[in-house]
PDB file of C-alpha atoms in Angstrom:
ATOM      1  CA  GLN A   1       0.028   0.009   0.186  1.00 51.00           C
ATOM      2  CA  SER A   2       2.039   3.085  -1.453  1.00 62.00           C
ATOM      3  CA  ALA A   3       1.715   6.150   0.587  1.00 86.00           C
ATOM      4  CA  LEU A   4       0.783   9.510  -1.121  1.00 97.00           C
ATOM      5  CA  THR A   5       3.461  11.510  -2.286  1.00 98.00           C
ATOM      6  CA  GLN A   6       4.193  14.941  -0.587  1.00 98.00           C
ATOM      7  CA  PRO A   7       7.588  17.059  -0.693  1.00 97.00           C
ATOM      8  CA  ALA A   8       9.697  16.476   2.094  1.00 97.00           C
ATOM      9  CA  SER A   9       9.941  19.769   3.012  1.00 97.00           C
ATOM     10  CA  VAL A  10       8.522  23.625   1.731  1.00 98.00           C
ATOM     11  CA  SER A  11       9.932  26.855   3.308  1.00 97.00           C
ATOM     12  CA  GLY A  12       8.308  30.629   3.017  1.00 97.00           C
ATOM     13  CA  SER A  13       8.864  33.570   4.828  1.00 97.00           C
ATOM     14  CA  PRO A  14       6.208  35.424   6.918  1.00 97.00           C
ATOM     15  CA  GLY A  15       3.264  36.865   5.228  1.00 97.00           C
ATOM     16  CA  GLN A  16       3.702  34.733   2.169  1.00 97.00           C
ATOM     17  CA  SER A  17       2.183  31.909   0.477  1.00 98.00           C
ATOM     18  CA  ILE A  18       2.946  28.247   0.423  1.00 98.00           C
ATOM     19  CA  THR A  19       1.381  25.250  -1.593  1.00 98.00           C
ATOM     20  CA  ILE A  20       2.083  21.515  -0.553  1.00 98.00           C
ATOM     21  CA  SER A  21       0.998  18.932  -3.033  1.00 98.00           C
ATOM     22  CA  CYS A  22      -0.371  15.696  -2.255  1.00 98.00           C
ATOM     23  CA  THR A  23      -0.196  13.073  -5.370  1.00 98.00           C
ATOM     24  CA  GLY A  24      -1.932   9.936  -5.293  1.00 97.00           C
ATOM     25  CA  THR A  25      -3.704   7.457  -7.942  1.00 96.00           C
ATOM     26  CA  SER A  26      -7.191   6.970  -9.543  1.00 95.00           C
ATOM     27  CA  SER A  27      -7.813   4.556  -6.814  1.00 95.00           C
ATOM     28  CA  ASP A  28      -7.739   7.137  -4.042  1.00 96.00           C
ATOM     29  CA  VAL A  29      -7.345  11.045  -4.101  1.00 97.00           C
ATOM     30  CA  GLY A  30      -8.553  10.838  -7.838  1.00 97.00           C
ATOM     31  CA  SER A  31     -11.560   9.016  -7.309  1.00 96.00           C
ATOM     32  CA  TYR A  32     -12.885  10.229  -3.861  1.00 97.00           C
ATOM     33  CA  ASN A  33     -13.519  13.814  -2.630  1.00 97.00           C
ATOM     34  CA  PHE A  34     -12.086  12.682   0.883  1.00 98.00           C
ATOM     35  CA  VAL A  35      -8.620  14.298   0.965  1.00 98.00           C
ATOM     36  CA  SER A  36      -7.786  15.676   4.426  1.00 98.00           C
ATOM     37  CA  TRP A  37      -4.995  17.580   5.885  1.00 98.00           C
ATOM     38  CA  TYR A  38      -3.536  17.581   9.543  1.00 98.00           C
ATOM     39  CA  LEU A  39      -0.941  19.550  11.081  1.00 98.00           C
ATOM     40  CA  GLN A  40       1.265  18.230  13.626  1.00 98.00           C
ATOM     41  CA  HIS A  41       3.736  20.350  15.858  1.00 98.00           C
ATOM     42  CA  PRO A  42       6.634  18.090  17.493  1.00 96.00           C
ATOM     43  CA  GLY A  43       5.642  16.092  20.163  1.00 95.00           C
ATOM     44  CA  LYS A  44       1.798  16.755  20.022  1.00 97.00           C
ATOM     45  CA  ALA A  45      -1.064  15.128  18.499  1.00 98.00           C
ATOM     46  CA  PRO A  46      -2.213  16.026  14.791  1.00 98.00           C
ATOM     47  CA  LYS A  47      -4.821  18.543  14.226  1.00 98.00           C
ATOM     48  CA  ILE A  48      -7.024  18.422  11.109  1.00 98.00           C
ATOM     49  CA  MET A  49      -7.052  21.682   8.838  1.00 98.00           C
ATOM     50  CA  ILE A  50      -9.161  20.428   6.187  1.00 98.00           C
ATOM     51  CA  TYR A  51     -11.467  17.788   5.184  1.00 98.00           C
ATOM     52  CA  GLU A  52     -13.410  16.865   2.046  1.00 98.00           C
ATOM     53  CA  VAL A  53     -10.731  18.496   0.045  1.00 98.00           C
ATOM     54  CA  SER A  54     -11.843  21.927   0.788  1.00 98.00           C
ATOM     55  CA  LYS A  55     -13.750  22.293   3.764  1.00 98.00           C
ATOM     56  CA  ARG A  56     -12.171  24.051   7.093  1.00 98.00           C
ATOM     57  CA  PRO A  57     -13.508  22.612  10.671  1.00 96.00           C
ATOM     58  CA  SER A  58     -14.764  25.248  12.756  1.00 95.00           C
ATOM     59  CA  GLY A  59     -11.784  27.155  14.513  1.00 95.00           C
ATOM     60  CA  VAL A  60      -9.176  26.912  11.781  1.00 97.00           C
ATOM     61  CA  SER A  61      -8.148  29.901  10.197  1.00 97.00           C
ATOM     62  CA  ASN A  62      -9.312  30.618   6.488  1.00 97.00           C
ATOM     63  CA  ARG A  63      -5.575  31.315   5.680  1.00 98.00           C
ATOM     64  CA  PHE A  64      -5.676  27.582   5.139  1.00 98.00           C
ATOM     65  CA  SER A  65      -7.330  26.081   1.904  1.00 98.00           C
ATOM     66  CA  GLY A  66      -7.568  22.990   0.448  1.00 98.00           C
ATOM     67  CA  SER A  67      -8.095  22.064  -3.407  1.00 98.00           C
ATOM     68  CA  LYS A  68      -7.861  18.832  -5.656  1.00 98.00           C
ATOM     69  CA  SER A  69      -7.113  18.531  -9.457  1.00 97.00           C
ATOM     70  CA  GLY A  70      -7.097  14.757 -10.793  1.00 97.00           C
ATOM     71  CA  ASN A  71      -4.581  12.461  -8.642  1.00 98.00           C
ATOM     72  CA  THR A  72      -3.184  15.248  -6.872  1.00 98.00           C
ATOM     73  CA  ALA A  73      -4.484  17.481  -3.858  1.00 98.00           C
ATOM     74  CA  SER A  74      -2.891  20.692  -2.591  1.00 98.00           C
ATOM     75  CA  LEU A  75      -2.943  22.629   0.746  1.00 98.00           C
ATOM     76  CA  THR A  76      -2.290  26.313   0.322  1.00 98.00           C
ATOM     77  CA  ILE A  77      -1.484  28.533   3.630  1.00 98.00           C
ATOM     78  CA  SER A  78      -1.579  32.134   3.263  1.00 98.00           C
ATOM     79  CA  GLY A  79       0.227  35.021   5.105  1.00 97.00           C
ATOM     80  CA  LEU A  80       2.246  32.602   6.562  1.00 98.00           C
ATOM     81  CA  GLN A  81       3.326  32.933  10.125  1.00 97.00           C
ATOM     82  CA  ALA A  82       5.515  31.458  12.581  1.00 97.00           C
ATOM     83  CA  GLU A  83       3.092  29.302  14.593  1.00 97.00           C
ATOM     84  CA  ASP A  84       2.618  27.478  11.046  1.00 98.00           C
ATOM     85  CA  GLU A  85       5.826  25.708  11.121  1.00 98.00           C
ATOM     86  CA  ALA A  86       5.185  22.277  11.628  1.00 98.00           C
ATOM     87  CA  ASP A  87       4.833  18.944   9.737  1.00 98.00           C
ATOM     88  CA  TYR A  88       1.696  18.302   7.585  1.00 98.00           C
ATOM     89  CA  TYR A  89       0.288  15.242   6.402  1.00 98.00           C
ATOM     90  CA  CYS A  90      -2.239  14.591   3.725  1.00 98.00           C
ATOM     91  CA  CYS A  91      -4.912  11.644   3.694  1.00 98.00           C
ATOM     92  CA  SER A  92      -7.113   9.998   1.244  1.00 98.00           C
ATOM     93  CA  TYR A  93      -9.925   7.473   1.269  1.00 97.00           C
ATOM     94  CA  ALA A  94      -9.270   4.333  -0.936  1.00 95.00           C
ATOM     95  CA  GLY A  95     -12.190   2.379  -0.547  1.00 91.00           C
ATOM     96  CA  ASN A  96     -12.374   0.608   3.048  1.00 87.00           C
ATOM     97  CA  ARG A  97      -8.798   1.990   3.854  1.00 94.00           C
ATOM     98  CA  LEU A  98      -7.063   5.325   4.563  1.00 97.00           C
ATOM     99  CA  VAL A  99      -3.859   6.235   3.118  1.00 98.00           C
ATOM    100  CA  PHE A 100      -1.610   8.896   4.124  1.00 98.00           C
ATOM    101  CA  GLY A 101       1.266  11.287   2.716  1.00 98.00           C
ATOM    102  CA  GLY A 102       4.696  11.028   3.675  1.00 97.00           C
ATOM    103  CA  GLY A 103       4.449  14.488   5.415  1.00 97.00           C
ATOM    104  CA  THR A 104       5.961  17.890   4.432  1.00 98.00           C
ATOM    105  CA  LYS A 105       7.987  19.666   7.206  1.00 98.00           C
ATOM    106  CA  LEU A 106       7.033  23.606   6.509  1.00 98.00           C
ATOM    107  CA  THR A 107       9.630  25.983   7.844  1.00 98.00           C
ATOM    108  CA  VAL A 108       8.838  29.470   8.394  1.00 97.00           C
ATOM    109  CA  LEU A 109      12.083  31.314   7.696  1.00 94.00           C
TER     110      LEU A 109
ATOM    111  CA  GLU B   1     -15.434  19.401  24.089  1.00 94.00           C
ATOM    112  CA  VAL B   2     -14.141  16.203  22.697  1.00 96.00           C
ATOM    113  CA  GLN B   3     -11.732  14.148  24.805  1.00 98.00           C
ATOM    114  CA  LEU B   4     -10.133  11.090  23.872  1.00 98.00           C
ATOM    115  CA  VAL B   5      -7.635   9.538  26.502  1.00 98.00           C
ATOM    116  CA  GLU B   6      -5.621   6.471  25.163  1.00 98.00           C
ATOM    117  CA  SER B   7      -3.876   3.920  27.698  1.00 98.00           C
ATOM    118  CA  GLY B   8      -2.498   0.370  27.998  1.00 98.00           C
ATOM    119  CA  GLY B   9       0.759   1.342  25.997  1.00 97.00           C
ATOM    120  CA  GLY B  10       4.079  -0.058  27.330  1.00 97.00           C
ATOM    121  CA  LEU B  11       6.905  -2.448  26.657  1.00 98.00           C
ATOM    122  CA  VAL B  12       6.420  -5.917  25.137  1.00 98.00           C
ATOM    123  CA  GLU B  13       8.389  -8.306  23.694  1.00 98.00           C
ATOM    124  CA  PRO B  14       8.262  -9.589  19.580  1.00 98.00           C
ATOM    125  CA  GLY B  15       5.627 -12.046  19.581  1.00 98.00           C
ATOM    126  CA  GLY B  16       3.670 -11.101  22.597  1.00 98.00           C
ATOM    127  CA  SER B  17       0.044  -9.081  23.024  1.00 98.00           C
ATOM    128  CA  LEU B  18      -1.068  -6.050  24.128  1.00 98.00           C
ATOM    129  CA  ARG B  19      -4.366  -4.160  24.785  1.00 98.00           C
ATOM    130  CA  LEU B  20      -5.141  -0.442  24.204  1.00 98.00           C
ATOM    131  CA  SER B  21      -8.083   1.531  25.396  1.00 98.00           C
ATOM    132  CA  CYS B  22      -9.460   4.648  24.196  1.00 98.00           C
ATOM    133  CA  ALA B  23     -12.007   6.563  26.811  1.00 98.00           C
ATOM    134  CA  ALA B  24     -14.108   8.527  24.707  1.00 98.00           C
ATOM    135  CA  SER B  25     -16.170  12.164  26.113  1.00 98.00           C
ATOM    136  CA  GLY B  26     -17.827  15.296  24.859  1.00 97.00           C
ATOM    137  CA  PHE B  27     -19.717  13.564  21.742  1.00 97.00           C
ATOM    138  CA  THR B  28     -22.220  10.580  21.472  1.00 96.00           C
ATOM    139  CA  PHE B  29     -19.879   7.746  21.170  1.00 96.00           C
ATOM    140  CA  SER B  30     -22.453   5.264  19.980  1.00 94.00           C
ATOM    141  CA  ASP B  31     -22.990   7.358  17.009  1.00 93.00           C
ATOM    142  CA  ALA B  32     -19.391   7.604  16.013  1.00 94.00           C
ATOM    143  CA  TRP B  33     -16.971   5.654  13.686  1.00 95.00           C
ATOM    144  CA  MET B  34     -13.801   5.551  15.543  1.00 96.00           C
ATOM    145  CA  SER B  35     -10.347   4.788  14.169  1.00 97.00           C
ATOM    146  CA  TRP B  36      -6.420   4.030  15.362  1.00 98.00           C
ATOM    147  CA  VAL B  37      -3.781   5.646  13.639  1.00 98.00           C
ATOM    148  CA  ARG B  38      -0.155   4.845  14.542  1.00 98.00           C
ATOM    149  CA  GLN B  39       3.083   6.742  14.124  1.00 98.00           C
ATOM    150  CA  ALA B  40       6.397   5.053  14.359  1.00 98.00           C
ATOM    151  CA  PRO B  41       9.509   7.249  16.020  1.00 97.00           C
ATOM    152  CA  GLY B  42      10.465   9.907  13.912  1.00 96.00           C
ATOM    153  CA  LYS B  43       8.144   8.626  10.867  1.00 96.00           C
ATOM    154  CA  GLY B  44       4.872   9.688   9.170  1.00 97.00           C
ATOM    155  CA  LEU B  45       1.284   8.468  10.109  1.00 98.00           C
ATOM    156  CA  GLU B  46      -0.301   5.313   9.438  1.00 98.00           C
ATOM    157  CA  TRP B  47      -3.746   4.246   9.510  1.00 98.00           C
ATOM    158  CA  VAL B  48      -4.137   1.161  11.324  1.00 98.00           C
ATOM    159  CA  GLY B  49      -8.211   0.466  11.077  1.00 97.00           C
ATOM    160  CA  ARG B  50     -11.727   2.014  11.917  1.00 96.00           C
ATOM    161  CA  ILE B  51     -14.883   0.336  13.277  1.00 95.00           C
ATOM    162  CA  LYS B  52     -18.435   1.598  12.548  1.00 90.00           C
ATOM    163  CA  TYR B  53     -21.198   2.340  14.679  1.00 85.00           C
ATOM    164  CA  LYS B  54     -24.148  -0.065  15.606  1.00 75.00           C
ATOM    165  CA  THR B  55     -26.287   0.689  12.958  1.00 73.00           C
ATOM    166  CA  ASP B  56     -23.595   0.185  10.422  1.00 74.00           C
ATOM    167  CA  GLY B  57     -23.212  -3.329  12.282  1.00 75.00           C
ATOM    168  CA  ARG B  58     -19.779  -2.260  14.161  1.00 71.00           C
ATOM    169  CA  THR B  59     -17.583  -4.053  11.352  1.00 82.00           C
ATOM    170  CA  PRO B  60     -14.045  -3.137  11.520  1.00 93.00           C
ATOM    171  CA  ASP B  61     -11.529  -2.429   8.624  1.00 94.00           C
ATOM    172  CA  TYR B  62      -8.104  -2.928   8.772  1.00 96.00           C
ATOM    173  CA  ALA B  63      -4.901  -2.075   7.247  1.00 97.00           C
ATOM    174  CA  ALA B  64      -2.727  -4.771   5.311  1.00 96.00           C
ATOM    175  CA  PRO B  65      -0.153  -4.921   7.886  1.00 97.00           C
ATOM    176  CA  VAL B  66      -1.995  -5.557  10.947  1.00 98.00           C
ATOM    177  CA  LYS B  67      -4.842  -7.323   9.333  1.00 97.00           C
ATOM    178  CA  GLY B  68      -5.213 -10.626  11.044  1.00 97.00           C
ATOM    179  CA  ARG B  69      -2.956  -9.621  14.005  1.00 98.00           C
ATOM    180  CA  PHE B  70      -5.040  -6.630  15.596  1.00 98.00           C
ATOM    181  CA  THR B  71      -8.514  -6.414  16.596  1.00 97.00           C
ATOM    182  CA  ILE B  72     -10.712  -3.260  17.055  1.00 96.00           C
ATOM    183  CA  SER B  73     -13.905  -3.257  19.012  1.00 95.00           C
ATOM    184  CA  ARG B  74     -15.735  -1.177  20.856  1.00 95.00           C
ATOM    185  CA  ASP B  75     -18.003  -0.820  24.433  1.00 95.00           C
ATOM    186  CA  ASP B  76     -20.502   1.996  23.781  1.00 95.00           C
ATOM    187  CA  SER B  77     -22.164   1.293  27.374  1.00 96.00           C
ATOM    188  CA  LYS B  78     -18.677   2.670  28.593  1.00 97.00           C
ATOM    189  CA  ASN B  79     -17.601   5.059  25.786  1.00 97.00           C
ATOM    190  CA  THR B  80     -14.633   2.929  25.126  1.00 98.00           C
ATOM    191  CA  LEU B  81     -12.764   1.911  21.893  1.00 98.00           C
ATOM    192  CA  TYR B  82     -10.220  -0.792  22.190  1.00 98.00           C
ATOM    193  CA  LEU B  83      -7.060  -2.254  20.301  1.00 98.00           C
ATOM    194  CA  GLN B  84      -6.460  -5.658  20.565  1.00 98.00           C
ATOM    195  CA  MET B  85      -2.708  -6.205  19.506  1.00 98.00           C
ATOM    196  CA  ASP B  86      -1.360  -9.743  19.155  1.00 98.00           C
ATOM    197  CA  SER B  87       1.572 -11.616  17.269  1.00 98.00           C
ATOM    198  CA  LEU B  88       3.623  -8.015  17.787  1.00 98.00           C
ATOM    199  CA  LYS B  89       6.205  -7.332  15.579  1.00 98.00           C
ATOM    200  CA  THR B  90       9.243  -4.863  16.293  1.00 98.00           C
ATOM    201  CA  GLU B  91       8.004  -2.586  13.260  1.00 98.00           C
ATOM    202  CA  ASP B  92       4.633  -2.222  15.300  1.00 98.00           C
ATOM    203  CA  THR B  93       6.622   0.428  17.498  1.00 98.00           C
ATOM    204  CA  ALA B  94       4.716   3.390  17.442  1.00 98.00           C
ATOM    205  CA  VAL B  95       2.614   5.875  19.334  1.00 98.00           C
ATOM    206  CA  TYR B  96      -0.852   4.991  18.638  1.00 98.00           C
ATOM    207  CA  TYR B  97      -3.678   7.425  18.656  1.00 98.00           C
ATOM    208  CA  CYS B  98      -7.330   7.004  18.994  1.00 98.00           C
ATOM    209  CA  THR B  99      -9.379   9.303  16.721  1.00 98.00           C
ATOM    210  CA  GLN B 100     -12.966  10.231  16.272  1.00 98.00           C
ATOM    211  CA  TYR B 101     -13.309   9.314  12.422  1.00 96.00           C
ATOM    212  CA  ASP B 102     -16.087  10.577   9.724  1.00 94.00           C
ATOM    213  CA  SER B 103     -16.537  10.418   5.916  1.00 91.00           C
ATOM    214  CA  GLY B 104     -12.466   9.675   5.340  1.00 93.00           C
ATOM    215  CA  SER B 105     -11.412  12.436   7.840  1.00 97.00           C
ATOM    216  CA  PHE B 106      -9.807  12.076  11.385  1.00 98.00           C
ATOM    217  CA  LEU B 107     -11.803  14.687  13.171  1.00 97.00           C
ATOM    218  CA  SER B 108      -9.990  14.470  16.834  1.00 98.00           C
ATOM    219  CA  TRP B 109      -7.325  12.959  18.266  1.00 98.00           C
ATOM    220  CA  GLY B 110      -6.061  11.573  21.652  1.00 98.00           C
ATOM    221  CA  GLN B 111      -2.808  12.482  23.063  1.00 98.00           C
ATOM    222  CA  GLY B 112      -1.326   9.071  22.030  1.00 98.00           C
ATOM    223  CA  THR B 113       0.143   6.108  24.107  1.00 98.00           C
ATOM    224  CA  LEU B 114       3.701   4.817  23.011  1.00 98.00           C
ATOM    225  CA  VAL B 115       3.983   0.972  22.201  1.00 98.00           C
ATOM    226  CA  THR B 116       7.548  -0.276  22.275  1.00 98.00           C
ATOM    227  CA  VAL B 117       8.155  -3.959  21.010  1.00 98.00           C
ATOM    228  CA  SER B 118      11.230  -5.180  21.907  1.00 97.00           C
ATOM    229  CA  SER B 119      13.320  -8.033  23.340  1.00 95.00           C
TER     230      SER B 119
END
C-alpha cells in the first residue's frame, strides 16, 4: 500500500503563501473527494485542518485552503505565520482503507 | 469538548500481546465511527483500522500490515474503544492515536500512547 507523495520540505517567509502538494492515484485521491490535511507540531497529536478536499473545521483559520485536481490534492497556507511551522500530512480515502502522505516539514524562515 | 484518552501502552516482547483502550467523552460515542492511527518514532502517520457504529454493524476494517493480528472493538456502554494487538512485531513500535472518524477524516485525536516492541 503506497503512501501518497508529498514534498519532504517546503519553506516560506512570514506573510508569504506556500502550497503543499499531495499526489496519489486514480484509486484514492482521484476517485474520492475525501482528502484531508493535518498539522502536527513536534511532540503533539495531529490536528485536522481541511476535510473533504476544501472544507475547514470550525476554528481553523481561513488562511488554510484545500483543492484537488485529478490525482493531486493541494494545501495552501496564505499569510504565513511563525506558528504555522510544523509537519503537514495529507490523507485520502481509498475504498475501505485510508492512506496518508509521507509528510511535509514546513519551515517559516 | 471532545476528549479521547488512550491507555495501555508499554514495552512488550516480539510475539507478545497488548490491549489499548481509549476513553471518549464530549460527543455521542455510540453514533461515531472510530479509528486508530499510529506513528513510528520519527516517521509519518499510518492508518491502522476503523470501526463503524452500531447501525452500520460495528464492523471493522484494517490496514494490510495489521490485518489478522490486530482487532478493533468498542463498548458503547462504557464509551470506550479498544485495540487488541497480538503477534506483535518490532515494526509495530509506534505511538498509537485514538481518533474520531467521519467520511474519510480524523476529526479529533487523543494524546497517544507509546507501544514499544523489543526484546
